CSV table of C-alpha atoms in Angstrom, one decimal:
chain,number,residue,atom,x,y,z
A,1,MET,CA,15.5,26.3,-5.7
A,2,GLU,CA,15.9,23.0,-3.8
A,3,ILE,CA,13.0,20.6,-3.2
A,4,HIS,CA,13.5,17.4,-1.4
A,5,SER,CA,11.2,14.5,-1.0
A,6,ASP,CA,11.5,10.8,-0.2
A,7,SER,CA,8.3,10.1,-1.9
A,8,TYR,CA,8.7,11.9,-5.3
A,9,ARG,CA,11.3,12.8,-7.7
A,10,ILE,CA,11.3,15.2,-10.7
A,11,ALA,CA,10.0,13.3,-13.7
A,12,PRO,CA,12.5,12.7,-16.5
A,13,LEU,CA,10.4,14.2,-19.4
A,14,SER,CA,13.3,15.5,-21.7
A,15,ASP,CA,12.6,12.8,-24.3
A,16,GLN,CA,8.8,13.2,-24.2
A,17,GLU,CA,8.3,16.6,-26.2
A,18,ASP,CA,4.5,16.1,-26.4
A,19,VAL,CA,4.3,16.1,-22.6
A,20,VAL,CA,6.7,18.9,-22.2
A,21,GLU,CA,4.6,21.1,-24.7
A,22,VAL,CA,1.4,20.3,-22.6
A,23,ILE,CA,3.3,21.7,-19.5
A,24,ARG,CA,4.4,24.7,-21.4
A,25,GLN,CA,0.9,25.4,-22.5
A,26,ALA,CA,-0.3,25.1,-19.0
A,27,GLU,CA,2.3,27.5,-17.8
A,28,SER,CA,1.4,30.0,-20.4
A,29,GLU,CA,-2.4,29.8,-19.6
A,30,ILE,CA,-1.7,30.0,-15.8
A,31,ALA,CA,0.5,33.1,-16.4
A,32,ARG,CA,-2.2,34.6,-18.5
A,33,MET,CA,-4.9,34.0,-15.9
A,34,THR,CA,-2.8,35.3,-13.0
A,35,GLY,CA,-1.0,38.0,-14.7
A,36,ASN,CA,2.3,36.6,-13.5
A,37,PRO,CA,4.6,35.9,-16.3
A,38,GLU,CA,7.1,33.9,-14.2
A,39,VAL,CA,5.1,30.6,-13.8
A,40,THR,CA,6.9,27.3,-13.8
A,41,LEU,CA,5.3,24.0,-13.4
A,42,ILE,CA,7.4,21.0,-12.2
A,43,ALA,CA,6.4,17.4,-12.9
A,44,TYR,CA,6.9,14.8,-10.2
A,45,GLU,CA,6.7,11.1,-10.2
A,46,LYS,CA,6.0,8.9,-7.2
A,47,THR,CA,9.0,6.8,-5.9
A,48,ASP,CA,9.0,4.0,-3.4
A,49,GLY,CA,10.1,6.5,-0.8
A,50,HIS,CA,12.9,4.2,0.7
A,51,HIS,CA,16.5,5.0,0.9
A,52,SER,CA,19.2,2.4,1.6
A,53,LYS,CA,21.3,3.0,4.7
């Protein structure tokens, strides 16, 4: 999957295990509610949206 945006980037959360665990719990609950076991949430953070040219 490729997702491109000038305004957001994938948030680097690998060193924040408590945050990652909250996302995992949300994925699990959404999977339970929808019956779709293949739910993946992606965390984004806002960027300045500017690229140098």
